Coordinates of C-alpha atoms (C1' of nucleotides) in Angstrom, one line a residue:
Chain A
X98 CA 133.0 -31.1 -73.2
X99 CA 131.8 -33.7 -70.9
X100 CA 134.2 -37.0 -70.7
X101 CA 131.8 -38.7 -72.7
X102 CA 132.3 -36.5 -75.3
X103 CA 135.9 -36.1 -74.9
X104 CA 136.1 -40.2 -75.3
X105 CA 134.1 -40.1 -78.6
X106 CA 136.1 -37.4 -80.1
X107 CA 139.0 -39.1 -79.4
X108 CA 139.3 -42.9 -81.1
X109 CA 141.7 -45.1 -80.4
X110 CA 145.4 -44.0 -81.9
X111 CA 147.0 -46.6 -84.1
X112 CA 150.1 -48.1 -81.2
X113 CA 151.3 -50.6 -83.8
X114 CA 155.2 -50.5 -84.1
X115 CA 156.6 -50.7 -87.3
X116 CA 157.5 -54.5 -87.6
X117 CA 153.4 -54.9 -87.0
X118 CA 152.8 -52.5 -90.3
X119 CA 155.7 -54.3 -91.9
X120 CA 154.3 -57.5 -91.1
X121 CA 150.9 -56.7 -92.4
X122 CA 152.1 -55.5 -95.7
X123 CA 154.4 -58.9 -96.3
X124 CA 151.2 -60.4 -95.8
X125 CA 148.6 -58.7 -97.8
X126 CA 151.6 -58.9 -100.3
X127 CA 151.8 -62.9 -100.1
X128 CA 147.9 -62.9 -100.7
X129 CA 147.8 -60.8 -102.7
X130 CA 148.0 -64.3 -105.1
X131 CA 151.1 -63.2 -107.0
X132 CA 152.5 -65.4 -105.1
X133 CA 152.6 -69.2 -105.2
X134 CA 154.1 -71.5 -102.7
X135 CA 157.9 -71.7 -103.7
X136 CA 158.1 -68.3 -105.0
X137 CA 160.8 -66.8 -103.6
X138 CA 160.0 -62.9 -101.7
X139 CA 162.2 -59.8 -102.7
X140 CA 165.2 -59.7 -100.5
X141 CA 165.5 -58.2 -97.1
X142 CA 167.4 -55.2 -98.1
X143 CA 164.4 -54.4 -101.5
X144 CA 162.3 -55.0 -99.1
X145 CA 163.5 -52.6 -96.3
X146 CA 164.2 -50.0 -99.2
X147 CA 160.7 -50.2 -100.8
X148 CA 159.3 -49.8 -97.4
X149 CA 161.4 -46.9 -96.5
X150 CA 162.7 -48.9 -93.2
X151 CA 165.7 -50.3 -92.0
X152 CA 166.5 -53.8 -92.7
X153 CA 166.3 -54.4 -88.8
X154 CA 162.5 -54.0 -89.0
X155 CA 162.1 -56.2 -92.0
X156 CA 163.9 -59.0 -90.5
X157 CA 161.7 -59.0 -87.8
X158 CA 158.3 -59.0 -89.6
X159 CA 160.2 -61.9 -91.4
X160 CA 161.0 -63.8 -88.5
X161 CA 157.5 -63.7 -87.2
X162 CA 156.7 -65.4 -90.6
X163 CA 158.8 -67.9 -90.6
X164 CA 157.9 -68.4 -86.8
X165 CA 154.1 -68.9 -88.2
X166 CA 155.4 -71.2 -91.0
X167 CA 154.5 -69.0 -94.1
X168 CA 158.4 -68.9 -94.9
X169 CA 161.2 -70.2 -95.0
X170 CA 164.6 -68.5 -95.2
X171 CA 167.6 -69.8 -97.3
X172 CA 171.6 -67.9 -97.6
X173 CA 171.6 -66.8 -101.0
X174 CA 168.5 -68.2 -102.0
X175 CA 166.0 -65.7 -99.9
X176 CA 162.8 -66.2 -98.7
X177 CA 160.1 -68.7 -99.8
X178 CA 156.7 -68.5 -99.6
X179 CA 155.6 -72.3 -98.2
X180 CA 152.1 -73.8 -97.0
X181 CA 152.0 -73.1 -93.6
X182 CA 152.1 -76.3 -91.3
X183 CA 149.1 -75.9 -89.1
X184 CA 149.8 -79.0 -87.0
X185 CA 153.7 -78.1 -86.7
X186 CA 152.9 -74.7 -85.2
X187 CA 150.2 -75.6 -82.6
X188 CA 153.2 -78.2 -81.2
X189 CA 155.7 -75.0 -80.8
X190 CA 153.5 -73.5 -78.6
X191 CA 151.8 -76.4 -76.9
X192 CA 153.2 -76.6 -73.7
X193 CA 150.5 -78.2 -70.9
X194 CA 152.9 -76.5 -68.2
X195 CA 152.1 -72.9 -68.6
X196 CA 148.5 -73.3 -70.8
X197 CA 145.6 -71.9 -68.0
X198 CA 143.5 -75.1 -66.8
X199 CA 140.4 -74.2 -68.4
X200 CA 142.1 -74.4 -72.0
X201 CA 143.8 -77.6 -71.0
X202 CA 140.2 -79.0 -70.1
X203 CA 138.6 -77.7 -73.1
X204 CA 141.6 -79.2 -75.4
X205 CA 140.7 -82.6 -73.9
X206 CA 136.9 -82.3 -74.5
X207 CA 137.6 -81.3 -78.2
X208 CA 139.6 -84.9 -78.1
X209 CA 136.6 -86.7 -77.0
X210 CA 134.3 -85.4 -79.6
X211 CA 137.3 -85.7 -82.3
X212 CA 137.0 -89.1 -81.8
X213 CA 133.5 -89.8 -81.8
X214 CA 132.8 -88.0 -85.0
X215 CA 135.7 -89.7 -87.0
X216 CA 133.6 -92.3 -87.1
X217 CA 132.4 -91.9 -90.1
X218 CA 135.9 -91.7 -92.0
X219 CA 137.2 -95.1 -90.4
X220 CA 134.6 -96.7 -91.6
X221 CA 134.9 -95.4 -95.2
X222 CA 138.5 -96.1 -95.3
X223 CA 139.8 -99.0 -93.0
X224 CA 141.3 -101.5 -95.0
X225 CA 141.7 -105.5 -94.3
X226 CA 145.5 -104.9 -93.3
X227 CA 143.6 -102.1 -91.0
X228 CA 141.4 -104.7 -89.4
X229 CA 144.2 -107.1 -88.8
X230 CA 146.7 -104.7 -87.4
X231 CA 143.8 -103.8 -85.0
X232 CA 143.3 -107.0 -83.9
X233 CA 147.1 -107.8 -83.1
X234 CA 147.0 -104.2 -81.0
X235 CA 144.4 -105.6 -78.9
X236 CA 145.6 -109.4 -78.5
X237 CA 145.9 -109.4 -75.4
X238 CA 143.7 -107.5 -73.9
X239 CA 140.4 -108.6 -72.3
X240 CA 136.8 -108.8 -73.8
X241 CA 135.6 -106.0 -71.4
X242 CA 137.5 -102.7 -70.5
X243 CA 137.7 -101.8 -67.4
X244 CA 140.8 -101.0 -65.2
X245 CA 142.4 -101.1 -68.4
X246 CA 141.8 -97.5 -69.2
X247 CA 144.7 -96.8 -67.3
X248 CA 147.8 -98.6 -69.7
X249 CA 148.4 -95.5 -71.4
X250 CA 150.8 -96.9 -73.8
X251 CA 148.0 -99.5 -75.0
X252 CA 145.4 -96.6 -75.4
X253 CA 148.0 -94.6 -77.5
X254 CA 148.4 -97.5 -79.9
X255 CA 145.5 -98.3 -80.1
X256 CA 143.6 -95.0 -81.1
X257 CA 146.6 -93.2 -82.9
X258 CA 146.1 -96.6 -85.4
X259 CA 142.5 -95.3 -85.6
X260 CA 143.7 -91.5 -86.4
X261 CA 146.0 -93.3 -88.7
X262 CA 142.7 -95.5 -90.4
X263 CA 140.9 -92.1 -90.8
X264 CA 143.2 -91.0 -93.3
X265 CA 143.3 -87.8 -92.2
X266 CA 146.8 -86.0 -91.4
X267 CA 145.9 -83.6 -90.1
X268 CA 143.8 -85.0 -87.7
X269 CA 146.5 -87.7 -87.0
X270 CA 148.6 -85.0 -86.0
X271 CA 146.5 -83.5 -83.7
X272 CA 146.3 -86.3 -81.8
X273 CA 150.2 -86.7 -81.7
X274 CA 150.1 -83.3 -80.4
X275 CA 147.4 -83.5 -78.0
X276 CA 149.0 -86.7 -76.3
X277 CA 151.2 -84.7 -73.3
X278 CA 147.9 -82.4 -73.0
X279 CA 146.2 -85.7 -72.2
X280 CA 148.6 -87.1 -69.8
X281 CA 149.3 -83.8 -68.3
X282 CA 145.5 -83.2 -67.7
X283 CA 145.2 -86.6 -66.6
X284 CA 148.0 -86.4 -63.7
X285 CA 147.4 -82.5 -62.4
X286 CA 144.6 -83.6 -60.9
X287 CA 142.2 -81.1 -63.0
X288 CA 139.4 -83.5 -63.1
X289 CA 137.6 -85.6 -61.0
X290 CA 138.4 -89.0 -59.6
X291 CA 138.3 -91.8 -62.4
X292 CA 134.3 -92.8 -61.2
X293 CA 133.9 -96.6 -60.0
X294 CA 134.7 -98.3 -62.9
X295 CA 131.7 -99.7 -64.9
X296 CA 131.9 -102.5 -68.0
X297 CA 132.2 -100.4 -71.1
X298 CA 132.8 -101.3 -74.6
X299 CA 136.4 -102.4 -74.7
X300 CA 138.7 -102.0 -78.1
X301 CA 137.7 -105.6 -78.8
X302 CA 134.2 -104.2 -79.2
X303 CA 135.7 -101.5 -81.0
X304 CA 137.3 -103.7 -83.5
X305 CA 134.2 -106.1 -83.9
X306 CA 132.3 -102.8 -84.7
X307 CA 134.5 -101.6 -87.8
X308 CA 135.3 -105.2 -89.0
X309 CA 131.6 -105.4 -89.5
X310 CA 129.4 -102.8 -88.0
X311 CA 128.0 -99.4 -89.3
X312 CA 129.4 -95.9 -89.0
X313 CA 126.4 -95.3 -86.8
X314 CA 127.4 -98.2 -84.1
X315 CA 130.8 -97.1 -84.0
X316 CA 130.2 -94.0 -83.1
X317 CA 127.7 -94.9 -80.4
X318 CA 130.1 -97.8 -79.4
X319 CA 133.1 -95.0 -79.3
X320 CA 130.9 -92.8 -77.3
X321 CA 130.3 -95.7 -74.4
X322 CA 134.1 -96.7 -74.7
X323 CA 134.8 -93.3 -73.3
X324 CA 132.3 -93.2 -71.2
X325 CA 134.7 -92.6 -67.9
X326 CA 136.4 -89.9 -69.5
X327 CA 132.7 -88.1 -70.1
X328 CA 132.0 -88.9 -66.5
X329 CA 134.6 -87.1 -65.1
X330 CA 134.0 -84.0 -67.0
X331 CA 130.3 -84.2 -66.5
X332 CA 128.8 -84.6 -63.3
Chain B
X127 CA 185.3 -98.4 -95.0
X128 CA 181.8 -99.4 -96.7
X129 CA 179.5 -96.6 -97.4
X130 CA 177.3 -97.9 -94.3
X131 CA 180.5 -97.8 -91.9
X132 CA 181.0 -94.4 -92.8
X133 CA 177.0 -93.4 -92.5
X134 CA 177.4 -95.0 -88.9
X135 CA 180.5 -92.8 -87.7
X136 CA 179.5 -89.6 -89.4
X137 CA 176.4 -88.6 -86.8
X138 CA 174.4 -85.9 -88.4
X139 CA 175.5 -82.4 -88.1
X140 CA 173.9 -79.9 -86.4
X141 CA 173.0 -77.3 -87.9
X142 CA 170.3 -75.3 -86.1
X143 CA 171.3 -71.6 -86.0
X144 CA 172.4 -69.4 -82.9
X145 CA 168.9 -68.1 -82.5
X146 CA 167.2 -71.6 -82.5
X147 CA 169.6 -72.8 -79.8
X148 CA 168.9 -69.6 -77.7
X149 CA 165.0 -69.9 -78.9
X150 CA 165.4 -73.7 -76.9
X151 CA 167.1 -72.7 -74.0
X152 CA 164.6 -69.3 -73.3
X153 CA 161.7 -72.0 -73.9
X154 CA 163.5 -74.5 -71.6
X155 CA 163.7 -71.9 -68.8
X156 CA 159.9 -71.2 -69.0
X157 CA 159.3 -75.0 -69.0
X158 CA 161.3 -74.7 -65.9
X159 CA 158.7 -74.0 -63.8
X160 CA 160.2 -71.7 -61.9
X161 CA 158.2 -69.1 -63.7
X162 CA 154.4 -68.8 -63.9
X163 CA 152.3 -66.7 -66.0
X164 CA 152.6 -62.9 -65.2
X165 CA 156.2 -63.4 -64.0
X166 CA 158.6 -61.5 -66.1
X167 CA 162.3 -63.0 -67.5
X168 CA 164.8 -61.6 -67.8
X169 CA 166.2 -58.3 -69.5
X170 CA 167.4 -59.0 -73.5
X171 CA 170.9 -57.5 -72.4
X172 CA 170.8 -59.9 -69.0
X173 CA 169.9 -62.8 -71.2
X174 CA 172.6 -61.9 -73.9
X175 CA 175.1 -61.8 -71.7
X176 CA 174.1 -64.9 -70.0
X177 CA 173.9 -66.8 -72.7
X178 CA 176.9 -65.3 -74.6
X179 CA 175.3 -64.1 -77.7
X180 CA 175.0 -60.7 -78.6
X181 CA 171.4 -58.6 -78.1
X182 CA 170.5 -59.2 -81.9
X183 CA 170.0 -63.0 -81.2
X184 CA 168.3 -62.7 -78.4
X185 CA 166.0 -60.2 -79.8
X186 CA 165.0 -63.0 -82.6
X187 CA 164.4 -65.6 -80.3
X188 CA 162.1 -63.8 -78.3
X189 CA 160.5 -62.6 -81.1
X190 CA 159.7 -66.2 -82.1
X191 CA 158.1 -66.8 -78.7
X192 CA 156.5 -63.6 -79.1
X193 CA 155.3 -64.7 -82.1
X194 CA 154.0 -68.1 -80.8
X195 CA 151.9 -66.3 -77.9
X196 CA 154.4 -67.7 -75.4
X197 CA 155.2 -64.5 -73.9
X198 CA 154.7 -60.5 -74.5
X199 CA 157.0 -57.7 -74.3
X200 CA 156.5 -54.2 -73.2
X201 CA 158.8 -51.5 -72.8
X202 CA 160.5 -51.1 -69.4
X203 CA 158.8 -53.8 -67.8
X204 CA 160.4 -56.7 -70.0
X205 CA 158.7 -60.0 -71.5
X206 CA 156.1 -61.5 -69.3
X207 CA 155.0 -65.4 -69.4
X208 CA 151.6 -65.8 -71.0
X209 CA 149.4 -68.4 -71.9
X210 CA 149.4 -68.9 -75.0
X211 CA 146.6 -68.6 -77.2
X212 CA 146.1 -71.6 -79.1
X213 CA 143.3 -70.3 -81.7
X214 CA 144.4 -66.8 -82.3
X215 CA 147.8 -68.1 -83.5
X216 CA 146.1 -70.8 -85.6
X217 CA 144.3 -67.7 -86.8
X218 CA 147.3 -65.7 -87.8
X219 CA 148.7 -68.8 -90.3
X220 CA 145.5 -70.1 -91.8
X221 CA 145.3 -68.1 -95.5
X222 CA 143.4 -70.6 -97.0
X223 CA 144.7 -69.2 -100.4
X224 CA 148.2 -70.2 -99.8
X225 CA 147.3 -73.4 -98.1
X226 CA 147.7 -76.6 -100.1
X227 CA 144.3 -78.7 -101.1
X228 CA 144.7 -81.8 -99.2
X229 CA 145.5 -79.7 -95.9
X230 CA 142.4 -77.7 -96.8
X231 CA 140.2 -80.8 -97.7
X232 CA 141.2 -81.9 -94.0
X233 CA 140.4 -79.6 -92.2
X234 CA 137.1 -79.3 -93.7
X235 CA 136.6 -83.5 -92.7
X236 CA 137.7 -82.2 -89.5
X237 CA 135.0 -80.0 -88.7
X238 CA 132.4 -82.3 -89.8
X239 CA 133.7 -84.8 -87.1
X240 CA 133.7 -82.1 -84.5
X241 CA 130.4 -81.1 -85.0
X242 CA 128.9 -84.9 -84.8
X243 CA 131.2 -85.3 -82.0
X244 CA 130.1 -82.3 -79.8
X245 CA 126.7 -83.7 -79.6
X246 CA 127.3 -84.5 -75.9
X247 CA 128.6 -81.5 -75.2
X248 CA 125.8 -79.7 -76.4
X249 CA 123.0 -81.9 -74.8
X250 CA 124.6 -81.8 -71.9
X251 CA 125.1 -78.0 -71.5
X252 CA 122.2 -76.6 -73.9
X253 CA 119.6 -74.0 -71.8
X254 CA 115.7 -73.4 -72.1
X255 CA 117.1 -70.2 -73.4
X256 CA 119.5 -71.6 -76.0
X257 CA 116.4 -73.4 -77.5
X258 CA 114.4 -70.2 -77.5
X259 CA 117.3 -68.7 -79.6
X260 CA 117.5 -71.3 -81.9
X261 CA 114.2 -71.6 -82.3
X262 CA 114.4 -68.0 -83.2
X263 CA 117.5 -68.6 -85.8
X264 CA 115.1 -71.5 -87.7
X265 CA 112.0 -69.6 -87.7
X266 CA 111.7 -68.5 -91.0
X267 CA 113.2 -71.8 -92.3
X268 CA 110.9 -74.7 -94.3
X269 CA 110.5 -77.7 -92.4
X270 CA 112.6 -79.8 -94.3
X271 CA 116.4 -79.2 -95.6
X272 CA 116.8 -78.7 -99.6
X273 CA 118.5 -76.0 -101.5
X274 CA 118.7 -73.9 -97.9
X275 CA 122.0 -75.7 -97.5
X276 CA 123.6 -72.8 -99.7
X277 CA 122.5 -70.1 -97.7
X278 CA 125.9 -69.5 -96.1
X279 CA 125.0 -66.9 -93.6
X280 CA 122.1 -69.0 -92.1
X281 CA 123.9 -72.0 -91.9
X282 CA 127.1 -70.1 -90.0
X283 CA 124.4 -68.1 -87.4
X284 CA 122.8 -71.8 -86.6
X285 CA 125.9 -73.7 -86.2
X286 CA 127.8 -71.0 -84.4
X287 CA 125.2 -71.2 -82.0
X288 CA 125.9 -75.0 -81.8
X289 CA 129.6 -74.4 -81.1
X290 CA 128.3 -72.0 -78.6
X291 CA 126.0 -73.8 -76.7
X292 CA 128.9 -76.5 -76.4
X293 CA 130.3 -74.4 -74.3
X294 CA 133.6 -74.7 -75.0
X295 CA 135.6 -71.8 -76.6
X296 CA 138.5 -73.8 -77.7
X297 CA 135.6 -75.5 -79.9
X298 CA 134.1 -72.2 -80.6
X299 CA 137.0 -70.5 -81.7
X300 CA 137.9 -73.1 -83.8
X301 CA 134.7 -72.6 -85.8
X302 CA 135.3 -68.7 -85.9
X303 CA 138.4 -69.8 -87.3
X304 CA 137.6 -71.8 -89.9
X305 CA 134.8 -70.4 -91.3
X306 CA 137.0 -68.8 -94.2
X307 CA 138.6 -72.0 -94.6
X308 CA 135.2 -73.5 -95.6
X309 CA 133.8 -70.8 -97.9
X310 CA 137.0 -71.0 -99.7
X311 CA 136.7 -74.5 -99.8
X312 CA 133.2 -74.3 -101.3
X313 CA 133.6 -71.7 -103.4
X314 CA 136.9 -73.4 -105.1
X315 CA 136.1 -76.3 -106.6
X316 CA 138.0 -78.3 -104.4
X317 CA 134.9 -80.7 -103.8
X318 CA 133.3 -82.5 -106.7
X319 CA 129.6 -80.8 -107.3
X320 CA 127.5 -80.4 -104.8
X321 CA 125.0 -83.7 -105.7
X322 CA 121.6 -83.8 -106.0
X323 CA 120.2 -82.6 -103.2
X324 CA 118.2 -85.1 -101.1
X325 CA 116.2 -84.6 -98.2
X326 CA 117.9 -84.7 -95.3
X327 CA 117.3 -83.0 -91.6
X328 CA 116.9 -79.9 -91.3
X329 CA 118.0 -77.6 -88.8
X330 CA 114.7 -77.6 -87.5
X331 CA 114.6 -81.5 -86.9
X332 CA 118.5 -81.0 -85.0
X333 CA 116.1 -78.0 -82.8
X334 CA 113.5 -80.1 -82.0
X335 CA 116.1 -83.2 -81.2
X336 CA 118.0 -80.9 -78.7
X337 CA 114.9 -80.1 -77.1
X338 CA 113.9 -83.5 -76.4
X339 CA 115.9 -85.9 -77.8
X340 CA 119.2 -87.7 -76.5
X341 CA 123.0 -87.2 -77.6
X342 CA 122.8 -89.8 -80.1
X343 CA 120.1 -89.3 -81.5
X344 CA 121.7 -85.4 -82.0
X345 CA 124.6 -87.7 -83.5
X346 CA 122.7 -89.3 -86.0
X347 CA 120.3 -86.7 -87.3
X348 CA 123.3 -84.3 -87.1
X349 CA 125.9 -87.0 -89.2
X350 CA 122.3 -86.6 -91.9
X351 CA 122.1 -83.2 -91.7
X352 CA 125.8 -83.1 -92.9
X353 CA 125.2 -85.9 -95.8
X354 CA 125.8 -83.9 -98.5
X355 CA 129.0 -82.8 -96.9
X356 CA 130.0 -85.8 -96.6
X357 CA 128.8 -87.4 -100.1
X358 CA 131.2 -84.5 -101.7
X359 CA 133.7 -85.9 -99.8
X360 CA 132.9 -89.6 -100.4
X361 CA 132.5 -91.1 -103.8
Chain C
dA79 C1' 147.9 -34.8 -46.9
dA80 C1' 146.3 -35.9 -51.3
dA81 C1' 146.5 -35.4 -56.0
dT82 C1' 148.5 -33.9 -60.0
dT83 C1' 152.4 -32.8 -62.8
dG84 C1' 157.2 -33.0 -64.1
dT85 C1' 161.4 -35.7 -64.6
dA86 C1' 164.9 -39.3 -64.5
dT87 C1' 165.5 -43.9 -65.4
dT88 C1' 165.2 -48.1 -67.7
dA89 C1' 164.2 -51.6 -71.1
dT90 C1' 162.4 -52.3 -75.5
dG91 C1' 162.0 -50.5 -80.4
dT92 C1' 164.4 -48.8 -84.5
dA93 C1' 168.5 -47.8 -87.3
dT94 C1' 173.2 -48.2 -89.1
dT95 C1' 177.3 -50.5 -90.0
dA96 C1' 180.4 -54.3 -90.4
dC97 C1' 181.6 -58.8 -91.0
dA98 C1' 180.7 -64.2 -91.1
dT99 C1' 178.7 -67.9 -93.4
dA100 C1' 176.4 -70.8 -96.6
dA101 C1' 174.6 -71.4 -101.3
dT102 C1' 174.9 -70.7 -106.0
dG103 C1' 176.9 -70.3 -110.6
dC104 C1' 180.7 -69.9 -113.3
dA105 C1' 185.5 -70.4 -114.8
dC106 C1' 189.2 -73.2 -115.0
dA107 C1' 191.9 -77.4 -114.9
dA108 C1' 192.7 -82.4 -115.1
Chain D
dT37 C1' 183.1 -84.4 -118.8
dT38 C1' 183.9 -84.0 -114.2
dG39 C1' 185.3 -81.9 -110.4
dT40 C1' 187.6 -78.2 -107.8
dG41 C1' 188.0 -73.6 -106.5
dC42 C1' 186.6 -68.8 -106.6
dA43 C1' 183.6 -64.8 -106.7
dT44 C1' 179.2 -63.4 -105.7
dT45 C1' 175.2 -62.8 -103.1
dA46 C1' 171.8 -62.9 -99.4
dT47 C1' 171.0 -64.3 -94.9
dG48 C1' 173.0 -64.8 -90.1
dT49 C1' 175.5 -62.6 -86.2
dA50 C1' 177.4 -58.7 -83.8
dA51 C1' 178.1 -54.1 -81.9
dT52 C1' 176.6 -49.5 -81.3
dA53 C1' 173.7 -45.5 -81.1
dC54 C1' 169.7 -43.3 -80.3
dA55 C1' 164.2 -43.1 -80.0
dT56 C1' 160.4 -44.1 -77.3
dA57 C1' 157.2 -45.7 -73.9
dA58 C1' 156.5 -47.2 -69.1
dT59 C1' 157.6 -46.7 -64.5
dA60 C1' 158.9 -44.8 -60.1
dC61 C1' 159.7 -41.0 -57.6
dA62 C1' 160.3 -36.1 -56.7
dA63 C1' 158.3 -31.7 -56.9
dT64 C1' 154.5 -28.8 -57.0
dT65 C1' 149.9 -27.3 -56.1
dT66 C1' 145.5 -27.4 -53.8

DNA sequence: AAATTGTATTATGTATTACATAATGCACAA
DNA sequence: TTGTGCATTATGTAATACATAATACAATTT
């Protein structure tokens, strides 16, 4: 037999350990619809006896589920089936300091269109109180942005209240949990210089633009107001 | 003592467990710099003796870590540091089937943002052979968009080539990712009916804007394309 | 000498047992 | 009826033993 043939003959054997089989079957068994969130799971030691493994191995396949969110354990009351918290999981394992650069990059791109395309949500759901509590963010800032790109704080304030205007959770969240990825990116020096400042469309033009623009404008006004960020991506 | 006295002396309790201390202090180290990916920690018996627990607890924690993608374990050589993949455990939580509505409603907003708000990605990135391929993808296409917006596999082909030519895999991923979230979304009844269909642009108009159009005009005609997305969300 | 095979070592993977601890329900007493 | 205490139960922690895979290194062969 040539080596070719050898390598066809011979597919791939199955190197899952047991907690990985376990874990898969917990799952499927959770889908399998059964199951609602709340429902409580059999207990470790049915479960290791249906399985025909030791209670070892099923505690582990059930602490990778509660590490993903899809449980949660209770003394005496067993497991739980919950809905997983999406947002709450990405923050466990967001840490800038050991993600490669290229992720970290791509993270804060994903920011930049996040924003531009939320557009249209603010604008179907900002309220009055939105529009004033917008307007006391940026007070005291000046008509045009420029060098004030830098006051981090201000910048946090002001577009977590838009997160918070989209109505979106989720989405809010992200944000939250993107914020040390954007301050990490922007002090490791992984892109460019911040280019020669030009005039862009501050937050006051922001504001102006959802008290009584169009979805449209906002997003091409969002779009210019992050202009430097583009720049030093692009380029 | 008034009730609020005796709030104000008793601090909250802690109550985290063994292993979620241990889980802080293994994630702590990481943080510590010291280590970079590829390096390995230490052995589970160094660490449990260490740390003064006993192997079991140590164990957990680092299946937790395991879990969240922050390191990986083989035999004999230990756990190593890894990056963490951000997508493939978003991956391994998202069953939309045991996620709650408004999470799922969200996430589907979220992707119609992203894809508005990618526009400049993909203008700025998009090749002479990304427009021959999806040129080829909208061939067989009518000129305008109607009822086509049901067929699923079409529209996932063009729009994963969208996320593709954005060139970001974060972005691309995320797509991958979601894609089950959406047909379950659809198929569901989460969203009110699916109104009467307008005309609106198709994915040959986003082709030919691409080609020779500018980022927001891919905005706009895109933010159409997706009306009756949106409408079922609006309302 | 180089390459392959065998072997010892080592660290994780799996299993078993024992006991601690917290939550729950029930019985009992004031 | 209310509250306290107790028994029960299932998870949390610990200790120990052995299995298994990866690695390095010695032994063997060419």
């Amino acid at each position: 037999m040539s080596a070719l043939e050898v390598s066809k003959s011979l597919q791939t054997i199955d190197t899952s350990s047991l907690v990985d089989k376990v874990e898969r079957k917990l799952i499927d068994l959770l889908i399998s619809k059964d199951f609602k969130v709340g429902d409580s799971i059999p207990k470790e030691l049915e479960l290791a006896d249906l399985l025909g493994v030791s209670r070892t191995v099923v505690r582990e396949a059930l602490t990778r589920l509660k590490t993903l969110g899809l449980i949660e354990t209770k003394k005496k009351r067993g497991a739980v089936l919950t809905n997983p918290d999406l947002t709450g999981l990405l923050e466990k394992s967001l840490y800038p300091e050991i993600m490669d650069k290229n992720t970290l990059r791509e993270i804060f791109e994903m920011r930049l269109a996040l924003e531009i395309g939320m557009a249209d949500f603010i604008m179907e759901r900002v309220t009055p109180k939105d529009i004033e509590d917008l307007k006391a963010i940026v007070a005291h800032e000046p008509a045009i942005a420029d060098q004030h790109l830098f006051q981090i704080e201000q910048e946090i304030k002001f577009h977590g209240k838009l997160y918070e205007i989209s109505g979106n959770q989720v989405l809010k969240r992200f944000q939250q949990m993107l914020l040390p990825v954007f301050d990490y990116v922007h002090r490791s020096g992984l892109l460019k210089k911040m280019p020669k400042t030009k005039k862009f469309v501050s937050h006051r033009g922001l504001v102006e633009i959802i008290e009584n623009g169009s979805a449209e404008m906002l997003r091409n006004a969002m779009r210019n107001h992050l202009e430097n960020h583009f720049a030093r991506i692009f380029e």
